[in-house]
Every structure is written in C-alpha cells, then in structure tokens.
mmCIF file of C-alpha atoms in Angstrom:
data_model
loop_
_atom_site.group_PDB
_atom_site.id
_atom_site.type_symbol
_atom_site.label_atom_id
_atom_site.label_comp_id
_atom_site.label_asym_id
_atom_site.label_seq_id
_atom_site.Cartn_x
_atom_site.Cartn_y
_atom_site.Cartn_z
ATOM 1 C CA UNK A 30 4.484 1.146 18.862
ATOM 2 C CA UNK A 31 7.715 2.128 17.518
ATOM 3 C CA UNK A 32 7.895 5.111 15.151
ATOM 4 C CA UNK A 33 10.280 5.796 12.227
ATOM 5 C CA UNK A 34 11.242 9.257 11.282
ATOM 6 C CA UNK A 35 13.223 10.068 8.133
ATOM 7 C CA UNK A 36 15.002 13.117 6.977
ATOM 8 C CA UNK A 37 14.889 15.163 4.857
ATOM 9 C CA UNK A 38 11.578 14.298 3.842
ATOM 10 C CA UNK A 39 12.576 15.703 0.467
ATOM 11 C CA UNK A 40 15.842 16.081 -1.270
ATOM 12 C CA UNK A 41 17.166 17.790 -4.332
ATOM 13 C CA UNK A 42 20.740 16.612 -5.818
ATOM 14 C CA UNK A 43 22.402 16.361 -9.009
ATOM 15 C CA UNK A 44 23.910 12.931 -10.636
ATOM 16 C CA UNK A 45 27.411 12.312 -9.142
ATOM 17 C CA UNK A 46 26.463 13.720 -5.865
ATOM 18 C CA UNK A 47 26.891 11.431 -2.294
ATOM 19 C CA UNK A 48 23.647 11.666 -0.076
ATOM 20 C CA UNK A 49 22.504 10.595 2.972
ATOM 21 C CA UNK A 50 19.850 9.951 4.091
ATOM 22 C CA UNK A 51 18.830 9.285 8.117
ATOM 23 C CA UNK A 52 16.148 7.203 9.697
ATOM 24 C CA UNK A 53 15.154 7.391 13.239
ATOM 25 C CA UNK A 54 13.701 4.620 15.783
ATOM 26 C CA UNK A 55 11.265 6.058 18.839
ATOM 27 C CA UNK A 56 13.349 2.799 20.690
ATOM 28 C CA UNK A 57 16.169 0.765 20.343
ATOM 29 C CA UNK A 58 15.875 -1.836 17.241
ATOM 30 C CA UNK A 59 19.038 -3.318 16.923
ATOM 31 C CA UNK A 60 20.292 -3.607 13.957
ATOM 32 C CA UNK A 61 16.562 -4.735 12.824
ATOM 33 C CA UNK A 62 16.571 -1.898 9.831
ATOM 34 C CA UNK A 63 15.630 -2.323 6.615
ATOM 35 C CA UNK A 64 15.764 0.254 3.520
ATOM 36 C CA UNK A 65 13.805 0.291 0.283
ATOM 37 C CA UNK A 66 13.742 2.236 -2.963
ATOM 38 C CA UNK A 67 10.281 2.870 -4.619
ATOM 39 C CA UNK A 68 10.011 4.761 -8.554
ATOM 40 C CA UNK A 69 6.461 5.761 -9.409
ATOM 41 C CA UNK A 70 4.089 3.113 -10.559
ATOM 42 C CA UNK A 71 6.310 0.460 -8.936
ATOM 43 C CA UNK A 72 6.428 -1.481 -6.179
ATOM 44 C CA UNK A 73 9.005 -0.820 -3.353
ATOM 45 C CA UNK A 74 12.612 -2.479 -3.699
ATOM 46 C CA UNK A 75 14.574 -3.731 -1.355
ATOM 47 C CA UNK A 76 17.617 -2.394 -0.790
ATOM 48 C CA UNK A 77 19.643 -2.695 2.327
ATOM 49 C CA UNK A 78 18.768 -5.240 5.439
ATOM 50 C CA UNK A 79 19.937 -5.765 8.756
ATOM 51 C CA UNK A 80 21.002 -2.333 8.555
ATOM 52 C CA UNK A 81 24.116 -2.667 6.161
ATOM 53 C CA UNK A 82 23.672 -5.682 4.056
ATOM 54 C CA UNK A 83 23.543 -4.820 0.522
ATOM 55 C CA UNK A 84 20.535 -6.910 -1.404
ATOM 56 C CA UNK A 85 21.873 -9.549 -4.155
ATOM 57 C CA UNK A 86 21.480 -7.238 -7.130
ATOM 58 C CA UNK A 87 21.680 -3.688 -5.586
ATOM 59 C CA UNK A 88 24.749 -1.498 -6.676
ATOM 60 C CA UNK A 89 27.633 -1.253 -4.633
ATOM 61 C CA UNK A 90 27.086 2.750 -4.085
ATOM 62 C CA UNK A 91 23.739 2.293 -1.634
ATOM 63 C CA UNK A 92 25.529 1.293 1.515
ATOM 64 C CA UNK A 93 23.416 1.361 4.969
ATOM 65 C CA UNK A 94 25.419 2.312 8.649
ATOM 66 C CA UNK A 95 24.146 2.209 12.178
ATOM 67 C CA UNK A 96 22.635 0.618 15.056
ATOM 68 C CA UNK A 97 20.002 1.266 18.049
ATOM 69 C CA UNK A 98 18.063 4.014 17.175
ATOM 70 C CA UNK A 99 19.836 6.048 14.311
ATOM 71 C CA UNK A 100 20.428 4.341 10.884
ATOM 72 C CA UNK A 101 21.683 6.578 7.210
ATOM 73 C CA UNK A 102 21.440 4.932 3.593
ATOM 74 C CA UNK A 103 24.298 6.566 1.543
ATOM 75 C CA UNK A 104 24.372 6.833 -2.229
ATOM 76 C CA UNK A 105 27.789 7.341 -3.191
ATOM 77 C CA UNK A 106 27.518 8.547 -6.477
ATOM 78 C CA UNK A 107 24.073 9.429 -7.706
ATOM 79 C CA UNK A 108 22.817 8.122 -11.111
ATOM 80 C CA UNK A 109 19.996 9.598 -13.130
ATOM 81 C CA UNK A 110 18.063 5.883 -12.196
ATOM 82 C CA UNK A 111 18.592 7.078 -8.171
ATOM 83 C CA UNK A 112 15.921 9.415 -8.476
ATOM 84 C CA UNK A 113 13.012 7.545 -6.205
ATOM 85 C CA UNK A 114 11.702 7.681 -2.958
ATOM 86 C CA UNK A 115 13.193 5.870 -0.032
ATOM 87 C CA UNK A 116 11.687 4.127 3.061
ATOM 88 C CA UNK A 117 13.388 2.652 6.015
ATOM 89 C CA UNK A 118 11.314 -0.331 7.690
ATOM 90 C CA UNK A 119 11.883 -1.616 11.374
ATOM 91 C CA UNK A 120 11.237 -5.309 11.481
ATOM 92 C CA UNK A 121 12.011 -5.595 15.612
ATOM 93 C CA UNK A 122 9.197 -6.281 16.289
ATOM 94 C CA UNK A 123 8.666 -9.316 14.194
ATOM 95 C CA UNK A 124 5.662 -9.730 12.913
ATOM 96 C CA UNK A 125 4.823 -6.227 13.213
ATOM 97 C CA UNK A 126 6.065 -3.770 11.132
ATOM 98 C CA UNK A 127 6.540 -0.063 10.764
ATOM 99 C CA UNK A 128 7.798 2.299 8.133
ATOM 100 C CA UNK A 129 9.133 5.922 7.923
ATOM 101 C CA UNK A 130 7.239 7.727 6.048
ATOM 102 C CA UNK A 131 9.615 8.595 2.914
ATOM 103 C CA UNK A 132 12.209 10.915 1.367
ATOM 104 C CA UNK A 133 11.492 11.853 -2.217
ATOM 105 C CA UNK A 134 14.421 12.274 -3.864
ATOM 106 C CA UNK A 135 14.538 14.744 -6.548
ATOM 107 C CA UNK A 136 17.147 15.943 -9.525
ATOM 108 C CA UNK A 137 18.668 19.754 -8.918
ATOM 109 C CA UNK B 23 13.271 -15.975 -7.921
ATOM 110 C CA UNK B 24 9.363 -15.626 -6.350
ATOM 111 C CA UNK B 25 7.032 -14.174 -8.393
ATOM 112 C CA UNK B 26 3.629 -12.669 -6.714
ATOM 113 C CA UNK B 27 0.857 -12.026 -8.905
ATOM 114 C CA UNK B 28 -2.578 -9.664 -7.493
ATOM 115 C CA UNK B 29 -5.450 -9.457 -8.990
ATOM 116 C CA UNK B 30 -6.784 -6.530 -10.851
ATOM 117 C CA UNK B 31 -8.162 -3.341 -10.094
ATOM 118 C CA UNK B 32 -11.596 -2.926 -8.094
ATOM 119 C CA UNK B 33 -13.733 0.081 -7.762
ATOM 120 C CA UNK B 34 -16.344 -0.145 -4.466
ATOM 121 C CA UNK B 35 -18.599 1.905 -3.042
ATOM 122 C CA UNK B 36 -18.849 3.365 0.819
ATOM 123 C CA UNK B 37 -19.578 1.016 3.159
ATOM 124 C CA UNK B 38 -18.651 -2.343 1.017
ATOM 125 C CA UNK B 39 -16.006 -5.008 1.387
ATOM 126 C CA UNK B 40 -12.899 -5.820 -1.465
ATOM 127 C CA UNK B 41 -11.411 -9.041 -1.336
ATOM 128 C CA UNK B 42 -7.886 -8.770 -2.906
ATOM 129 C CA UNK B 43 -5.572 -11.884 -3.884
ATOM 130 C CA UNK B 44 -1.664 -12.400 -4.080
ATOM 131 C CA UNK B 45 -0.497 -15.890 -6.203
ATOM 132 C CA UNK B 46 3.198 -16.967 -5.209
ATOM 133 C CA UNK B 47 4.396 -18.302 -9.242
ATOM 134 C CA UNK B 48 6.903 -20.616 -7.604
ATOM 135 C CA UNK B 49 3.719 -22.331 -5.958
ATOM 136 C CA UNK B 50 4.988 -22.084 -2.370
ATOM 137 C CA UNK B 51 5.117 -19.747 0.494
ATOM 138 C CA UNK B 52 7.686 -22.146 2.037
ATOM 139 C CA UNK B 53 7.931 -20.757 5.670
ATOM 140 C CA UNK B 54 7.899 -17.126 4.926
ATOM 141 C CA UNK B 55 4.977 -14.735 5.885
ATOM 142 C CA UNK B 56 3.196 -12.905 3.562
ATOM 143 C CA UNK B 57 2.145 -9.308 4.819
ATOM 144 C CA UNK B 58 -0.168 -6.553 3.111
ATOM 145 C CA UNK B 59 1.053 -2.912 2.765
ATOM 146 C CA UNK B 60 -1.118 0.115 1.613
ATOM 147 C CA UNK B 61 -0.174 3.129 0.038
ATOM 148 C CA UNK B 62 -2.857 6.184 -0.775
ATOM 149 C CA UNK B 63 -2.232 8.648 -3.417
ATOM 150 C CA UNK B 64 0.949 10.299 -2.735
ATOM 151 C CA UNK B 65 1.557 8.888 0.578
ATOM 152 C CA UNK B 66 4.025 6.864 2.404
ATOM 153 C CA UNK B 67 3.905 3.135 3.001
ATOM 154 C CA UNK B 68 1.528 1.506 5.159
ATOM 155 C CA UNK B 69 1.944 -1.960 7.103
ATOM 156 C CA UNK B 70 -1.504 -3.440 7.378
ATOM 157 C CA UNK B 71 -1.033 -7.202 8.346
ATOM 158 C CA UNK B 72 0.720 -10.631 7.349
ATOM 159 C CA UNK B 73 -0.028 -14.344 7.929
ATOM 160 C CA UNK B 74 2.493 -17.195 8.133
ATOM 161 C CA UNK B 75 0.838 -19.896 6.231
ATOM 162 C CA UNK B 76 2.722 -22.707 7.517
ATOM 163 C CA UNK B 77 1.787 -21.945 10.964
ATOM 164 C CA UNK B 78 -2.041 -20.828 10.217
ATOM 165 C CA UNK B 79 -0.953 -17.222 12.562
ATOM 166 C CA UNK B 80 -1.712 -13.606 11.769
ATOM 167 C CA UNK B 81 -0.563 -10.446 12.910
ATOM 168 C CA UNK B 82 -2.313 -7.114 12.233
ATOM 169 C CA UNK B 83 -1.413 -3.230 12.562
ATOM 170 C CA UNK B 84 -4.066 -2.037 15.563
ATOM 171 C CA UNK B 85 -5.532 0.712 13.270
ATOM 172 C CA UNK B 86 -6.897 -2.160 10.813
ATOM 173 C CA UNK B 87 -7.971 -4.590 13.321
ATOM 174 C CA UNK B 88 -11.850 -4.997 13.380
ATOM 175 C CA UNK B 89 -11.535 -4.849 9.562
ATOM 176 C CA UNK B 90 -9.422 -6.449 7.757
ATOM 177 C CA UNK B 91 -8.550 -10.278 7.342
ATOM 178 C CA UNK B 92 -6.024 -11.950 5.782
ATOM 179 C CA UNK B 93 -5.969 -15.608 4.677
ATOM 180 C CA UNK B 94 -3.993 -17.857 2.657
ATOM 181 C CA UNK B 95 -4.928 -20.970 0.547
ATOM 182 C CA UNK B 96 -1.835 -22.556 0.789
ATOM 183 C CA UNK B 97 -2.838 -25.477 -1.869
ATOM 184 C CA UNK B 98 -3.291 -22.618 -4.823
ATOM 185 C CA UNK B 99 -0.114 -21.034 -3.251
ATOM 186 C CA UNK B 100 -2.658 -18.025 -2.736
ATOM 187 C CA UNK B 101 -2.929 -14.823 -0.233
ATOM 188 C CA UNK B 102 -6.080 -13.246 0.237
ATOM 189 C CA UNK B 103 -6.827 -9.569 2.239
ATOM 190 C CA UNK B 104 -10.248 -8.502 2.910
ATOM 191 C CA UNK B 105 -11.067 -4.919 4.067
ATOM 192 C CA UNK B 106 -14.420 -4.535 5.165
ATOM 193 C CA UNK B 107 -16.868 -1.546 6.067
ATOM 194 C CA UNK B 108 -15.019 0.515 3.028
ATOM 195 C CA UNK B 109 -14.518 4.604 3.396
ATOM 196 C CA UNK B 110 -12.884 7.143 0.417
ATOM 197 C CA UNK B 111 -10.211 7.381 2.863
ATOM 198 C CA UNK B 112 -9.313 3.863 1.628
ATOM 199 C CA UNK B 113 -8.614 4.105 -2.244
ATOM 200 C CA UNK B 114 -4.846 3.147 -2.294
ATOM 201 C CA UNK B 115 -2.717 0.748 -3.869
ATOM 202 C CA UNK B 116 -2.382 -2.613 -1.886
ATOM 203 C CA UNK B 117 1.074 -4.466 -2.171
ATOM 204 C CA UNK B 118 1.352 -8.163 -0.918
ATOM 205 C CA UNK B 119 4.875 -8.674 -0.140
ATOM 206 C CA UNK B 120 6.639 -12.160 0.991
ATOM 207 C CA UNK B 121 8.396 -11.200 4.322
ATOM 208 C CA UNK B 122 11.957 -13.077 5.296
ATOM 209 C CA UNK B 123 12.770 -14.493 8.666
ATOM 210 C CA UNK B 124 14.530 -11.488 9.619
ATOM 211 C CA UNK B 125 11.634 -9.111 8.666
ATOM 212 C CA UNK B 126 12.503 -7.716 5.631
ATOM 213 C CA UNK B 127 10.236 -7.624 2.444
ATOM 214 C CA UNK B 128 11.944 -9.379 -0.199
ATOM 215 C CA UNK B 129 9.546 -9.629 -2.835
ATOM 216 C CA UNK B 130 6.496 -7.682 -3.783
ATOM 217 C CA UNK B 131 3.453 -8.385 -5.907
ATOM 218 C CA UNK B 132 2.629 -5.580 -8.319
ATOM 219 C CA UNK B 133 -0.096 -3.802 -6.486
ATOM 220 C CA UNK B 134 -4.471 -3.645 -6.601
ATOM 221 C CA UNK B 135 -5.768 -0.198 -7.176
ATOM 222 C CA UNK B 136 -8.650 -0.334 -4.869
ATOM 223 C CA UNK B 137 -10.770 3.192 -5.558
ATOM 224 C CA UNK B 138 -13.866 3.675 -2.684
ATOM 225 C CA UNK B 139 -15.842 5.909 -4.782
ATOM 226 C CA UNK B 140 -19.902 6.876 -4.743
#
C-alpha cells in the first residue's frame, strides 16, 4: 500500500502569512495528488487535483506544486476562513485510495 | 451541482451491524464511483471502500474487508454501506463522497454519526 505523510502535522500562522504545506508518497504517484480542506463539523473540500489544478470555486491563493513522490499546497496569503485542517489524497491507485493523515492549521 | 444526502445519526451496540445510506439529489451516479470515508473523533480521514454503480464493481481498503459492504440502488439514485460485527473503536463520522475519473472526491454527503456504545 502506498502511504502519505504530511508535515507539519500542526501549524500556527497569522492572517497574511504564505504557508506550505508538504505531502509525501511511500512510491511514485505521478501527478495522481489530490488536496482537501476540512473546518470542524464539515465535510472535507476539495481543493487542488492532479497535483496543481485549482477546483472551480477555490481562491486563487491555494496553489498545489510537484510530482512523483513529494507534493506542497501553498496558501499565499492566509485569511481568517484558512484556518482548517488539510489532507492530501493519492488516487494512483484507482480505485483505492489513501490519505495523509492531516495538518491542523491554527491562528498565532 | 450533485447533492448527496445520508441518513441520520445511529447509535448501536457491540457486536451489531449499521446500515448507512447516501441519496445523489440530481438522481444519477452517471459513471462516477461512490466511495465511503470514516473519520473517528479527532482523527484523520479514512478510505473505507467505493462501488461504481454502472459497472456493478467494488473496491475495499484490506483493513475493512470481511466487514463491510457497499451497495448501490441505482433506480433510487441510492448508496448504501454496511459495517458489520460493530466495536467502540468504530463510532466515527461516515462521509459518502462521489469520486471523479481521475480519483479525486468531488462531492461529499454531509456525514452519519455512527456511536458503538453499551
């Protein structure tokens, strides 16, 4: 099975910052990398797919990079509705599915 | 726009089975899958299975195989998932989620509350 490891698992910023945040494949996926955005009491959100394709909808500041095994979702400008948690999902191997397991993101 | 609609909350005891449903508003699953994800109390997300209505095939995550089913009616436009042989370990939220060709989860019901509780 492939595994997906995100860092930081936790994050504290203040509105206006840029973050990053980095997801990691166990094996090569492409660009088979999918990000989502999840407040509490709410179901996930999808973000970013195929790595870097912004979701109809989705601000211009989440932007997604990367291929193979190392992907980052950047925020370029934090706003007080950023504060979530944040998944990344490998869909590679179609239909199974894995995803990291999180980064809360918090307000400094 | 899809709209998918679960049923309501469920409380169980040890040992029992929940049967948990997922109604697409649009009243088709066209070709897409639709796949089940768990979440317990302060965890991450969990991939538990999907089926592809069109083509009658399912897929499940090894830990859940054995115990869980997952069905779709596609005349009522209408997922089910059934987890069996229940444990506390199970309370979570279950999501049904319509999945796109390219694997990514586009749409999301609103989440069951399922609570395994003596």
């Amino acid at each position: 099975d492939i595994q997906m490891t995100q860092s930081p698992s936790s994050l504290s910023a203040s509105v206006g910052d840029r973050v990053a945040i980095t997801c990691r494949a166990s094996q090569n996926i492409s660009s088979y990398l999918n990000w989502y955005q999840q407040k509490p009491g709410k179901a996930p959100k999808l973000l970013i797919y195929a790595a870097s394709l912004l979701q109809s909808g989705v601000p211009s500041r989440f932007s997604g990079s990367g291929s193979g095994t190392a992907f980052t979702l950047t925020i370029s400008s934090l706003q007080p509705e950023d504060f979530a948690s944040y998944y990344c999902q490998q869909s590679y191997t179609t239909p199974s599915y894995t995803f990291g397991q999180g980064t809360n993101l918090e307000i400094k | 726009q899809v709209h998918l609609v679960q049923s309501g909350a469920e409380v169980k005891k040890p040992g029992s089975s929940v049967k948990v449903s997922c109604k697409a508003s649009r009243g088709t699953f066209d070709n897409h899958s639709i796949n089940w994800v768990r979440q317990a109390p302060g965890q991450g997300l969990d991939w538990m299975g999907g089926i592809t209505p069109m083509f009658r095939t399912t897929k499940y995550a090894q830990r859940f195989q054995g115990r869980v089913t997952i069905t779709a009616d596609e005349s009522s436009s209408t997922a089910y998932m059934e987890l069996s042989s229940l444990r506390s370990e199970d309370t979570a939220t279950y999501y049904c989620a319509r999945v796109d060709l390219l694997g990514f989860f586009d749409y999301w019901g609103q989440g069951t509350l399922v609570t395994v509780s003596t």
